[in-house]
């Protein structure tokens, strides 16, 4: 007999909300009955320009019609143009890009190059971090479940330091450490922003002790903090920035950007990916960058973020104890379980996210979330938390 009908065809690895979206526009999703849902989750920070932005869809269909794919065995102008676009938006001396397909892969390649460059093997990571689901990225992700996977694979575990703890970081970086990997704003932990002091000290300590600094901006990059890179938002320049999620507004892409001096040590065959830098995701990413610029989405992020932070705090400490994060990666620290509030908002057709911290409701809407939509979300929160 072919097939096993009694077993679900998809591995049941995801907790899912009961909504089947059939279309989307901006920060709205539409179900099969034509109901509109306000999306303050953005498909996990991916819908940077909003759902199915016409300029992104056009770029994808034009590129697909022209040439769907050719591998990196041949140069392609859109890949080269996107690399130049990214470098132009990154602080110097970040100057060279490697394209892959996901955030985990971008981090995996940064870890690999950091080890190769320094000749060291250990990595320092932060408690609360999430860096991906490959074995090497799980080794630097916080939590026993991830550490167990890495141990089974025989990989060196990250040396974990408490979040934003400068003294612990100072003690952890010794001459075995190849790199420190940090999310400037931790996503899964509940939109927790590192302090500028911590990141500045991390830069100095890495320089002093011969280690490299990796900013995992998979969730907090591509404009989410109100600057194109979190590095710029915090005023600290790492040796590697990794991007994915919102970069192509929904097509799979990852990018690792590094300095000219590290790039000078990379040779043919050191890194690779069949699909990485394919013309269609690159065209989608170029269109995403253009939309961010043309629609002044960085300014919008700052404006809407301020409104959300102010409005959330105005609900009072009996409802919202604190607001954390930056830009449109915000965590509302609630006085009651975030999962209950998420459910109550869902009943009002509003999508939000939870976090590893059960008291934090996470907001990661499209960068084009409007002030009206922010007000709608705040009104619903006021009702739910009353
Ligand atoms: C900060 C961060 N790094 C890495 C990843 C992994 O990205 P991907 O799922 O594209 O591999 C994620 C995904 O949520 C993330 O939030």
GROMACS .gro file of C-alpha atoms and ligand atoms in nm:
model
  402
    1UNK     CA    1   0.000   0.000   0.000
    2UNK     CA    2   0.127   0.344  -0.085
    3UNK     CA    3   0.096   0.626   0.174
    4UNK     CA    4  -0.019   0.615   0.536
    5UNK     CA    5  -0.349   0.805   0.551
    6UNK     CA    6  -0.378   0.779   0.933
    7UNK     CA    7  -0.060   0.986   0.986
    8UNK     CA    8  -0.059   1.365   0.923
    9UNK     CA    9   0.131   1.440   0.602
   10UNK     CA   10   0.307   1.734   0.773
   11UNK     CA   11   0.523   1.672   1.076
   12UNK     CA   12   0.332   1.826   1.366
   13UNK     CA   13   0.610   2.059   1.482
   14UNK     CA   14   0.426   2.391   1.486
   15UNK     CA   15   0.171   2.535   1.727
   16UNK     CA   16  -0.080   2.705   1.498
   17UNK     CA   17  -0.364   2.951   1.537
   18UNK     CA   18  -0.693   2.852   1.369
   19UNK     CA   19  -0.685   3.092   1.074
   20UNK     CA   20  -0.632   3.009   0.708
   21UNK     CA   21  -0.528   3.327   0.526
   22UNK     CA   22  -0.618   3.339   0.159
   23UNK     CA   23  -0.487   3.683   0.073
   24UNK     CA   24  -0.318   3.983   0.227
   25UNK     CA   25  -0.253   4.349   0.166
   26UNK     CA   26  -0.044   4.577   0.384
   27UNK     CA   27  -0.097   4.476   0.747
   28UNK     CA   28  -0.426   4.299   0.672
   29UNK     CA   29  -0.491   3.932   0.606
   30UNK     CA   30  -0.818   3.805   0.461
   31UNK     CA   31  -0.976   3.467   0.537
   32UNK     CA   32  -1.197   3.258   0.309
   33UNK     CA   33  -1.511   3.442   0.428
   34UNK     CA   34  -1.358   3.780   0.337
   35UNK     CA   35  -1.297   3.881   0.700
   36UNK     CA   36  -1.004   4.118   0.755
   37UNK     CA   37  -0.749   4.035   1.025
   38UNK     CA   38  -0.506   4.294   1.157
   39UNK     CA   39  -0.157   4.143   1.146
   40UNK     CA   40   0.067   4.269   1.426
   41UNK     CA   41   0.281   3.957   1.387
   42UNK     CA   42   0.388   3.995   1.023
   43UNK     CA   43   0.439   3.623   0.960
   44UNK     CA   44   0.713   3.631   1.225
   45UNK     CA   45   0.867   3.962   1.115
   46UNK     CA   46   0.886   3.855   0.751
   47UNK     CA   47   0.622   4.079   0.589
   48UNK     CA   48   0.847   4.386   0.609
   49UNK     CA   49   0.674   4.579   0.332
   50UNK     CA   50   0.331   4.438   0.419
   51UNK     CA   51   0.159   4.142   0.257
   52UNK     CA   52   0.195   4.108  -0.118
   53UNK     CA   53   0.322   4.460  -0.176
   54UNK     CA   54   0.249   4.529  -0.546
   55UNK     CA   55   0.604   4.653  -0.616
   56UNK     CA   56   0.755   4.338  -0.464
   57UNK     CA   57   0.508   4.110  -0.644
   58UNK     CA   58   0.587   4.288  -0.973
   59UNK     CA   59   0.961   4.250  -0.923
   60UNK     CA   60   0.918   3.880  -0.848
   61UNK     CA   61   0.696   3.811  -1.148
   62UNK     CA   62   0.914   4.011  -1.388
   63UNK     CA   63   1.230   3.834  -1.274
   64UNK     CA   64   1.057   3.494  -1.274
   65UNK     CA   65   0.936   3.550  -1.630
   66UNK     CA   66   1.283   3.657  -1.742
   67UNK     CA   67   1.493   3.394  -1.567
   68UNK     CA   68   1.360   3.191  -1.274
   69UNK     CA   69   1.693   3.057  -1.162
   70UNK     CA   70   2.051   3.002  -1.234
   71UNK     CA   71   2.301   2.902  -0.971
   72UNK     CA   72   2.612   3.086  -0.857
   73UNK     CA   73   2.804   2.900  -1.127
   74UNK     CA   74   2.719   3.207  -1.336
   75UNK     CA   75   2.719   3.574  -1.233
   76UNK     CA   76   2.383   3.749  -1.223
   77UNK     CA   77   2.340   4.129  -1.222
   78UNK     CA   78   2.053   4.128  -0.969
   79UNK     CA   79   2.265   3.935  -0.716
   80UNK     CA   80   2.551   4.179  -0.758
   81UNK     CA   81   2.319   4.481  -0.739
   82UNK     CA   82   2.156   4.353  -0.419
   83UNK     CA   83   2.497   4.299  -0.257
   84UNK     CA   84   2.588   4.659  -0.344
   85UNK     CA   85   2.251   4.784  -0.212
   86UNK     CA   86   2.309   4.606   0.120
   87UNK     CA   87   2.667   4.725   0.160
   88UNK     CA   88   2.550   5.080   0.094
   89UNK     CA   89   2.305   5.044   0.388
   90UNK     CA   90   2.553   4.889   0.633
   91UNK     CA   91   2.805   5.075   0.847
   92UNK     CA   92   3.163   5.057   0.721
   93UNK     CA   93   3.381   4.851   0.713
   94UNK     CA   94   3.106   4.593   0.640
   95UNK     CA   95   3.164   4.548   0.271
   96UNK     CA   96   3.106   4.196   0.140
   97UNK     CA   97   2.795   3.980   0.125
   98UNK     CA   98   2.731   3.606   0.108
   99UNK     CA   99   2.375   3.501   0.017
  100UNK     CA  100   2.201   3.193   0.149
  101UNK     CA  101   1.841   3.096   0.219
  102UNK     CA  102   1.759   3.146   0.586
  103UNK     CA  103   1.862   3.310   0.909
  104UNK     CA  104   2.012   2.996   1.055
  105UNK     CA  105   2.229   2.950   0.750
  106UNK     CA  106   2.347   3.310   0.760
  107UNK     CA  107   2.449   3.261   1.126
  108UNK     CA  108   2.603   2.922   1.054
  109UNK     CA  109   2.826   3.080   0.787
  110UNK     CA  110   2.924   3.369   1.016
  111UNK     CA  111   3.019   3.123   1.293
  112UNK     CA  112   3.215   2.916   1.044
  113UNK     CA  113   3.410   3.215   0.911
  114UNK     CA  114   3.476   3.348   1.263
  115UNK     CA  115   3.627   3.013   1.364
  116UNK     CA  116   3.830   2.994   1.045
  117UNK     CA  117   3.957   3.350   1.076
  118UNK     CA  118   4.060   3.326   1.442
  119UNK     CA  119   4.167   2.959   1.453
  120UNK     CA  120   3.959   2.930   1.771
  121UNK     CA  121   3.649   2.721   1.829
  122UNK     CA  122   3.441   2.850   2.121
  123UNK     CA  123   3.160   3.103   2.087
  124UNK     CA  124   3.009   3.330   2.351
  125UNK     CA  125   2.632   3.372   2.333
  126UNK     CA  126   2.369   3.530   2.555
  127UNK     CA  127   2.104   3.372   2.771
  128UNK     CA  128   1.771   3.415   2.597
  129UNK     CA  129   1.928   3.402   2.250
  130UNK     CA  130   1.780   3.228   1.947
  131UNK     CA  131   2.008   3.179   1.648
  132UNK     CA  132   1.844   2.902   1.445
  133UNK     CA  133   1.778   2.532   1.407
  134UNK     CA  134   2.091   2.399   1.240
  135UNK     CA  135   2.308   2.199   1.480
  136UNK     CA  136   2.577   2.471   1.502
  137UNK     CA  137   2.325   2.750   1.563
  138UNK     CA  138   2.141   2.541   1.823
  139UNK     CA  139   2.476   2.510   2.004
  140UNK     CA  140   2.469   2.887   2.058
  141UNK     CA  141   2.095   2.912   2.125
  142UNK     CA  142   1.972   2.940   2.483
  143UNK     CA  143   1.780   2.649   2.631
  144UNK     CA  144   1.838   2.286   2.723
  145UNK     CA  145   1.640   2.152   2.426
  146UNK     CA  146   1.879   2.322   2.183
  147UNK     CA  147   2.192   2.241   2.384
  148UNK     CA  148   2.090   1.873   2.388
  149UNK     CA  149   2.070   1.867   2.006
  150UNK     CA  150   2.416   2.019   1.980
  151UNK     CA  151   2.557   1.778   2.239
  152UNK     CA  152   2.416   1.482   2.044
  153UNK     CA  153   2.590   1.621   1.735
  154UNK     CA  154   2.915   1.651   1.930
  155UNK     CA  155   2.938   2.027   1.874
  156UNK     CA  156   3.107   2.269   2.115
  157UNK     CA  157   2.835   2.448   2.310
  158UNK     CA  158   2.827   2.825   2.331
  159UNK     CA  159   2.959   2.978   2.651
  160UNK     CA  160   2.637   3.140   2.775
  161UNK     CA  161   2.646   3.468   2.965
  162UNK     CA  162   2.347   3.630   3.135
  163UNK     CA  163   2.167   3.885   2.919
  164UNK     CA  164   2.330   4.229   2.906
  165UNK     CA  165   2.571   4.136   3.188
  166UNK     CA  166   2.895   4.317   3.116
  167UNK     CA  167   3.100   4.161   3.397
  168UNK     CA  168   2.998   3.810   3.283
  169UNK     CA  169   3.087   3.895   2.923
  170UNK     CA  170   3.425   4.024   3.032
  171UNK     CA  171   3.491   3.700   3.222
  172UNK     CA  172   3.374   3.480   2.932
  173UNK     CA  173   3.594   3.614   2.649
  174UNK     CA  174   3.933   3.446   2.670
  175UNK     CA  175   4.183   3.327   2.411
  176UNK     CA  176   3.964   3.030   2.312
  177UNK     CA  177   3.679   3.250   2.198
  178UNK     CA  178   3.634   3.291   1.823
  179UNK     CA  179   3.330   3.514   1.841
  180UNK     CA  180   3.054   3.669   2.044
  181UNK     CA  181   2.713   3.631   1.880
  182UNK     CA  182   2.441   3.871   1.989
  183UNK     CA  183   2.093   3.971   1.881
  184UNK     CA  184   2.099   4.346   1.956
  185UNK     CA  185   1.727   4.306   2.023
  186UNK     CA  186   1.653   3.950   2.129
  187UNK     CA  187   1.343   3.831   1.944
  188UNK     CA  188   1.229   3.501   2.091
  189UNK     CA  189   1.316   3.617   2.444
  190UNK     CA  190   1.044   3.882   2.406
  191UNK     CA  191   1.192   4.180   2.221
  192UNK     CA  192   1.462   4.246   2.477
  193UNK     CA  193   1.709   4.514   2.369
  194UNK     CA  194   2.072   4.500   2.480
  195UNK     CA  195   2.201   4.826   2.625
  196UNK     CA  196   2.426   5.045   2.410
  197UNK     CA  197   2.687   5.014   2.688
  198UNK     CA  198   2.684   4.635   2.666
  199UNK     CA  199   2.722   4.627   2.287
  200UNK     CA  200   2.990   4.896   2.293
  201UNK     CA  201   3.183   4.699   2.555
  202UNK     CA  202   3.135   4.377   2.355
  203UNK     CA  203   3.299   4.550   2.057
  204UNK     CA  204   3.591   4.672   2.270
  205UNK     CA  205   3.643   4.336   2.445
  206UNK     CA  206   3.637   4.145   2.116
  207UNK     CA  207   3.899   4.383   1.972
  208UNK     CA  208   4.119   4.357   2.279
  209UNK     CA  209   4.102   3.978   2.296
  210UNK     CA  210   4.117   3.883   1.928
  211UNK     CA  211   3.755   3.765   1.901
  212UNK     CA  212   3.500   3.866   1.636
  213UNK     CA  213   3.158   4.018   1.694
  214UNK     CA  214   2.850   3.882   1.516
  215UNK     CA  215   2.520   4.071   1.521
  216UNK     CA  216   2.233   3.835   1.447
  217UNK     CA  217   1.990   4.081   1.291
  218UNK     CA  218   1.772   3.812   1.140
  219UNK     CA  219   1.472   3.942   1.334
  220UNK     CA  220   1.577   4.296   1.433
  221UNK     CA  221   1.743   4.401   1.104
  222UNK     CA  222   1.600   4.530   0.773
  223UNK     CA  223   1.452   4.844   0.925
  224UNK     CA  224   1.277   4.691   1.224
  225UNK     CA  225   1.455   4.913   1.478
  226UNK     CA  226   1.382   5.227   1.273
  227UNK     CA  227   1.729   5.212   1.117
  228UNK     CA  228   1.819   4.973   0.836
  229UNK     CA  229   2.056   4.782   1.064
  230UNK     CA  230   2.034   4.743   1.440
  231UNK     CA  231   2.411   4.810   1.432
  232UNK     CA  232   2.334   5.164   1.316
  233UNK     CA  233   2.052   5.201   1.568
  234UNK     CA  234   2.289   5.111   1.855
  235UNK     CA  235   2.595   5.285   1.708
  236UNK     CA  236   2.810   4.971   1.727
  237UNK     CA  237   2.964   4.803   1.421
  238UNK     CA  238   3.021   4.427   1.436
  239UNK     CA  239   3.242   4.207   1.215
  240UNK     CA  240   2.937   4.025   1.079
  241UNK     CA  241   2.571   4.116   1.035
  242UNK     CA  242   2.326   3.843   0.946
  243UNK     CA  243   1.990   3.923   0.784
  244UNK     CA  244   1.697   3.711   0.667
  245UNK     CA  245   1.321   3.723   0.748
  246UNK     CA  246   1.201   4.060   0.610
  247UNK     CA  247   1.480   4.103   0.357
  248UNK     CA  248   1.278   3.978   0.058
  249UNK     CA  249   0.932   4.045   0.210
  250UNK     CA  250   0.851   3.673   0.214
  251UNK     CA  251   1.077   3.489  -0.029
  252UNK     CA  252   1.347   3.281   0.139
  253UNK     CA  253   1.679   3.460   0.158
  254UNK     CA  254   1.962   3.500   0.407
  255UNK     CA  255   2.258   3.734   0.392
  256UNK     CA  256   2.583   3.740   0.584
  257UNK     CA  257   2.770   4.067   0.555
  258UNK     CA  258   3.130   4.097   0.671
  259UNK     CA  259   3.428   4.327   0.665
  260UNK     CA  260   3.684   4.376   0.389
  261UNK     CA  261   3.959   4.227   0.604
  262UNK     CA  262   3.764   3.905   0.668
  263UNK     CA  263   3.651   3.897   0.306
  264UNK     CA  264   4.018   3.902   0.202
  265UNK     CA  265   4.066   3.563   0.372
  266UNK     CA  266   3.774   3.395   0.192
  267UNK     CA  267   3.852   3.191  -0.117
  268UNK     CA  268   3.665   3.004  -0.388
  269UNK     CA  269   3.483   2.706  -0.237
  270UNK     CA  270   3.501   2.823   0.126
  271UNK     CA  271   3.124   2.886   0.137
  272UNK     CA  272   2.843   2.782  -0.094
  273UNK     CA  273   2.472   2.735  -0.152
  274UNK     CA  274   2.278   2.611  -0.455
  275UNK     CA  275   1.985   2.845  -0.410
  276UNK     CA  276   2.165   3.129  -0.229
  277UNK     CA  277   2.156   3.452  -0.429
  278UNK     CA  278   1.900   3.318  -0.677
  279UNK     CA  279   1.765   3.591  -0.905
  280UNK     CA  280   1.402   3.585  -0.784
  281UNK     CA  281   1.464   3.633  -0.408
  282UNK     CA  282   1.731   3.891  -0.495
  283UNK     CA  283   1.482   4.082  -0.712
  284UNK     CA  284   1.228   4.064  -0.425
  285UNK     CA  285   1.492   4.194  -0.182
  286UNK     CA  286   1.589   4.482  -0.411
  287UNK     CA  287   1.221   4.577  -0.441
  288UNK     CA  288   1.187   4.552  -0.060
  289UNK     CA  289   1.476   4.795  -0.012
  290UNK     CA  290   1.323   5.034  -0.266
  291UNK     CA  291   0.983   5.023  -0.093
  292UNK     CA  292   1.145   5.087   0.247
  293UNK     CA  293   1.306   5.395   0.097
  294UNK     CA  294   1.024   5.521  -0.127
  295UNK     CA  295   0.758   5.485   0.142
  296UNK     CA  296   0.984   5.620   0.417
  297UNK     CA  297   0.922   5.311   0.624
  298UNK     CA  298   1.210   5.374   0.866
  299UNK     CA  299   1.044   5.699   0.970
  300UNK     CA  300   0.712   5.517   0.990
  301UNK     CA  301   0.865   5.254   1.220
  302UNK     CA  302   0.989   5.524   1.457
  303UNK     CA  303   0.657   5.711   1.450
  304UNK     CA  304   0.434   5.406   1.501
  305UNK     CA  305   0.668   5.258   1.761
  306UNK     CA  306   0.647   5.576   1.970
  307UNK     CA  307   0.267   5.570   1.947
  308UNK     CA  308   0.250   5.202   2.048
  309UNK     CA  309   0.492   5.246   2.340
  310UNK     CA  310   0.314   5.555   2.470
  311UNK     CA  311  -0.032   5.408   2.423
  312UNK     CA  312   0.061   5.077   2.586
  313UNK     CA  313   0.214   5.244   2.891
  314UNK     CA  314  -0.092   5.469   2.920
  315UNK     CA  315  -0.299   5.155   2.988
  316UNK     CA  316  -0.137   5.152   3.332
  317UNK     CA  317   0.086   4.910   3.523
  318UNK     CA  318  -0.208   4.692   3.628
  319UNK     CA  319  -0.242   4.606   3.255
  320UNK     CA  320   0.107   4.653   3.106
  321UNK     CA  321   0.403   4.653   3.343
  322UNK     CA  322   0.665   4.758   3.087
  323UNK     CA  323   0.731   4.795   2.717
  324UNK     CA  324   1.062   4.662   2.586
  325UNK     CA  325   1.237   4.640   2.250
  326UNK     CA  326   1.299   4.891   1.973
  327UNK     CA  327   1.109   5.014   1.671
  328UNK     CA  328   0.853   4.761   1.559
  329UNK     CA  329   1.001   4.474   1.758
  330UNK     CA  330   0.824   4.537   2.086
  331UNK     CA  331   0.746   4.326   2.389
  332UNK     CA  332   0.457   4.422   2.614
  333UNK     CA  333   0.526   4.285   2.962
  334UNK     CA  334   0.178   4.203   3.086
  335UNK     CA  335   0.033   4.154   3.429
  336UNK     CA  336  -0.132   3.831   3.305
  337UNK     CA  337  -0.025   3.543   3.075
  338UNK     CA  338   0.050   3.669   2.726
  339UNK     CA  339  -0.105   3.357   2.569
  340UNK     CA  340  -0.447   3.451   2.718
  341UNK     CA  341  -0.418   3.804   2.582
  342UNK     CA  342  -0.304   3.677   2.242
  343UNK     CA  343  -0.615   3.454   2.235
  344UNK     CA  344  -0.847   3.740   2.331
  345UNK     CA  345  -0.696   3.962   2.059
  346UNK     CA  346  -0.729   3.676   1.812
  347UNK     CA  347  -1.101   3.659   1.895
  348UNK     CA  348  -1.108   4.026   1.784
  349UNK     CA  349  -0.929   3.930   1.459
  350UNK     CA  350  -0.589   4.065   1.561
  351UNK     CA  351  -0.271   3.858   1.530
  352UNK     CA  352   0.010   3.906   1.780
  353UNK     CA  353   0.301   3.692   1.899
  354UNK     CA  354   0.405   3.540   2.226
  355UNK     CA  355   0.766   3.483   2.340
  356UNK     CA  356   0.978   3.246   2.545
  357UNK     CA  357   0.889   3.469   2.841
  358UNK     CA  358   0.522   3.379   2.913
  359UNK     CA  359   0.437   3.729   3.033
  360UNK     CA  360   0.550   3.903   2.713
  361UNK     CA  361   0.324   3.971   2.416
  362UNK     CA  362   0.537   4.033   2.109
  363UNK     CA  363   0.452   4.284   1.835
  364UNK     CA  364   0.637   4.255   1.504
  365UNK     CA  365   0.400   4.398   1.243
  366UNK     CA  366   0.493   4.504   0.890
  367UNK     CA  367   0.712   4.815   0.883
  368UNK     CA  368   0.418   4.985   0.707
  369UNK     CA  369   0.181   4.937   1.006
  370UNK     CA  370  -0.017   5.262   1.014
  371UNK     CA  371  -0.092   5.493   1.306
  372UNK     CA  372  -0.463   5.401   1.264
  373UNK     CA  373  -0.376   5.033   1.289
  374UNK     CA  374  -0.166   5.102   1.598
  375UNK     CA  375  -0.466   5.284   1.752
  376UNK     CA  376  -0.692   4.990   1.663
  377UNK     CA  377  -0.451   4.751   1.835
  378UNK     CA  378  -0.427   4.975   2.142
  379UNK     CA  379  -0.808   5.001   2.170
  380UNK     CA  380  -0.839   4.623   2.151
  381UNK     CA  381  -0.566   4.585   2.415
  382UNK     CA  382  -0.747   4.832   2.640
  383UNK     CA  383  -1.067   4.623   2.610
  384UNK     CA  384  -0.891   4.292   2.665
  385UNK     CA  385  -0.682   4.413   2.959
  386UNK     CA  386  -0.966   4.612   3.129
  387LIG     C1  387   1.724   3.617   1.578
  387LIG     C2  388   1.703   3.498   1.491
  387LIG     N1  389   1.809   3.435   1.438
  387LIG     C3  390   1.795   3.329   1.358
  387LIG     C4  391   1.670   3.279   1.327
  387LIG     C5  392   1.659   3.161   1.236
  387LIG     O1  393   1.609   3.203   1.113
  387LIG     P1  394   1.549   3.097   1.009
  387LIG     O2  395   1.425   3.043   1.070
  387LIG     O3  396   1.526   3.177   0.885
  387LIG     O4  397   1.654   2.993   0.992
  387LIG     C6  398   1.556   3.340   1.380
  387LIG     C7  399   1.422   3.286   1.352
  387LIG     O5  400   1.325   3.311   1.419
  387LIG     C8  401   1.572   3.451   1.465
  387LIG     O6  402   1.468   3.513   1.518
   0.00000   0.00000   0.00000
